Amino acid sequence: MARQATRSVEELDEYLGLVRAAGLDAPWSRPGPLIESKKTRVQPCVWRWAEIEPLLERSADFVAPGQGTERRILRLANPGVPERTSTHTLSVAVQYLLPGEVAPAHRHSPNALRFMLRGQGAYTTVDGDKCLMKPGDLVLTPTPMLHDHGNEGNEPVIWFDGLDSPIVRYLEALTQQRHPEDRQDIGQVVGASERRFRAAGLRPATAAAAARPGRLIHYRWQAAHAALEQLAEVESDPFDDVILEYVDPATGRSIFPTMACYIQMIRPGVHTRAHRQTSSAVYHVVRGAGSTVIDGVRHEWREGDFFAIPPLARHEHANEETEPAILFSLQDVPLLTALGLYREEE
Ligand code: GTQ
Ligand code: FE2
């Protein structure tokens, strides 16, 4: 027979005191569902290149890599996220390096990537593989690979850094170490990962490649852009227009288990249909101009700008200009997919 709960308020209070003292919680003593939900704190927002660039340049007056800071960055801080990351899962920063400067060698448990924005002459060396980065190139630094950067050109360079550090920090698995030397020894061949995976659809079948799972680190702008233009000749998507994902050519999977990167083109006159996903995203406008309506609010963007889309925010892109708009984006789709939580709806 069911027992009736007929005790007095005083008796309940005394009981709950004992529950707390025993290190327990009685969620039924509060109104609301037993499993508390959480509304996203991530806000739709735009960061303007016109504001970012001069502030990044001025940051050189205050800090230099190797002298008081390891890397000269400004992070895109989402106003809704207490940890000052770009979404709850993605941390995006812009990094500035003057001619002759180096960012010393280190490794860390977050996965990281960079997408070159401005300037010639920068390199990243990843586990001894020196990658010479041109604007529009994507270079990966998967955990826990050793990496250092430098600018060997004669103009400042700026790139986009993307990290899954908010997730790694949440999992209490965030570690980082400086390498004893500022720079690593470089392998005999510059761009070894690119040479190993020279052509789409072909992967090295040698025993050495199997033994050394050297993955593709450097994705060239020229190849990505050409692929985008060719894809536009055959197909487009109603929600994203012409879109490609950067993948690991050896497996066909997203570049990281936590983060995926995309390059997409919104062609002139295109207005995409609205959709929403359980994932979040940070976009960078590589070229052109347009607008994105996020949860009913229209945000205009132009070359160099960044914008964030929170989980489950309805969004649609439009290009009313005469030139194509090209967007690079970083999204946490693979993480949600791995957990069985990825959903997409119109
Ligand atoms: O350039 O390796 O924005 O280690 C944050 C941490 C960039 C980098 C960041 C890093 C790097
Ligand atoms: Fe790093």
Short mmCIF file of N, CA and C in Angstrom, two decimals, residues 123 128-132 186-195 198 218 220:
data_model
loop_
_atom_site.label_atom_id
_atom_site.label_comp_id
_atom_site.label_asym_id
_atom_site.label_seq_id
_atom_site.Cartn_x
_atom_site.Cartn_y
_atom_site.Cartn_z
N TYR A 123 54.56 30.86 -41.05
CA TYR A 123 54.58 29.39 -41.07
C TYR A 123 54.10 28.86 -39.73
N GLY A 128 57.33 18.89 -36.54
CA GLY A 128 58.48 18.90 -37.46
C GLY A 128 58.14 19.21 -38.90
N ASP A 129 56.84 19.28 -39.23
CA ASP A 129 56.43 19.56 -40.61
C ASP A 129 56.14 21.06 -40.75
N LYS A 130 57.00 21.76 -41.49
CA LYS A 130 56.84 23.21 -41.62
C LYS A 130 55.83 23.53 -42.72
N CYS A 131 54.78 24.23 -42.37
CA CYS A 131 53.73 24.58 -43.33
C CYS A 131 53.80 26.08 -43.59
N LEU A 132 54.04 26.47 -44.82
CA LEU A 132 54.10 27.88 -45.19
C LEU A 132 52.68 28.32 -45.54
N ILE A 186 63.14 20.93 -37.92
CA ILE A 186 62.25 20.76 -39.07
C ILE A 186 62.70 19.53 -39.87
N GLY A 187 61.71 18.78 -40.36
CA GLY A 187 62.02 17.61 -41.18
C GLY A 187 62.71 18.03 -42.47
N GLN A 188 63.24 17.06 -43.19
CA GLN A 188 64.01 17.38 -44.40
C GLN A 188 63.12 18.01 -45.47
N VAL A 189 61.83 17.63 -45.46
CA VAL A 189 60.92 18.09 -46.50
C VAL A 189 59.92 19.07 -45.89
N VAL A 190 59.81 20.25 -46.47
CA VAL A 190 58.80 21.21 -46.03
C VAL A 190 57.45 20.80 -46.63
N GLY A 191 56.38 20.86 -45.82
CA GLY A 191 55.05 20.50 -46.35
C GLY A 191 54.87 19.01 -46.55
N ALA A 192 55.44 18.19 -45.64
CA ALA A 192 55.40 16.73 -45.81
C ALA A 192 53.97 16.20 -45.82
N SER A 193 53.09 16.73 -44.97
CA SER A 193 51.73 16.18 -44.91
C SER A 193 51.00 16.45 -46.22
N GLU A 194 51.23 17.62 -46.82
CA GLU A 194 50.61 17.95 -48.11
C GLU A 194 51.09 17.03 -49.21
N ARG A 195 52.39 16.71 -49.17
CA ARG A 195 52.95 15.84 -50.21
C ARG A 195 52.39 14.43 -50.07
N ARG A 198 48.52 14.46 -51.62
CA ARG A 198 48.53 15.49 -52.65
C ARG A 198 47.18 15.67 -53.34
N HIS A 218 47.72 20.59 -43.71
CA HIS A 218 47.66 21.87 -44.44
C HIS A 218 46.68 21.76 -45.60
N ARG A 220 45.05 23.90 -48.59
CA ARG A 220 45.33 25.14 -49.32
C ARG A 220 44.07 25.86 -49.78
#
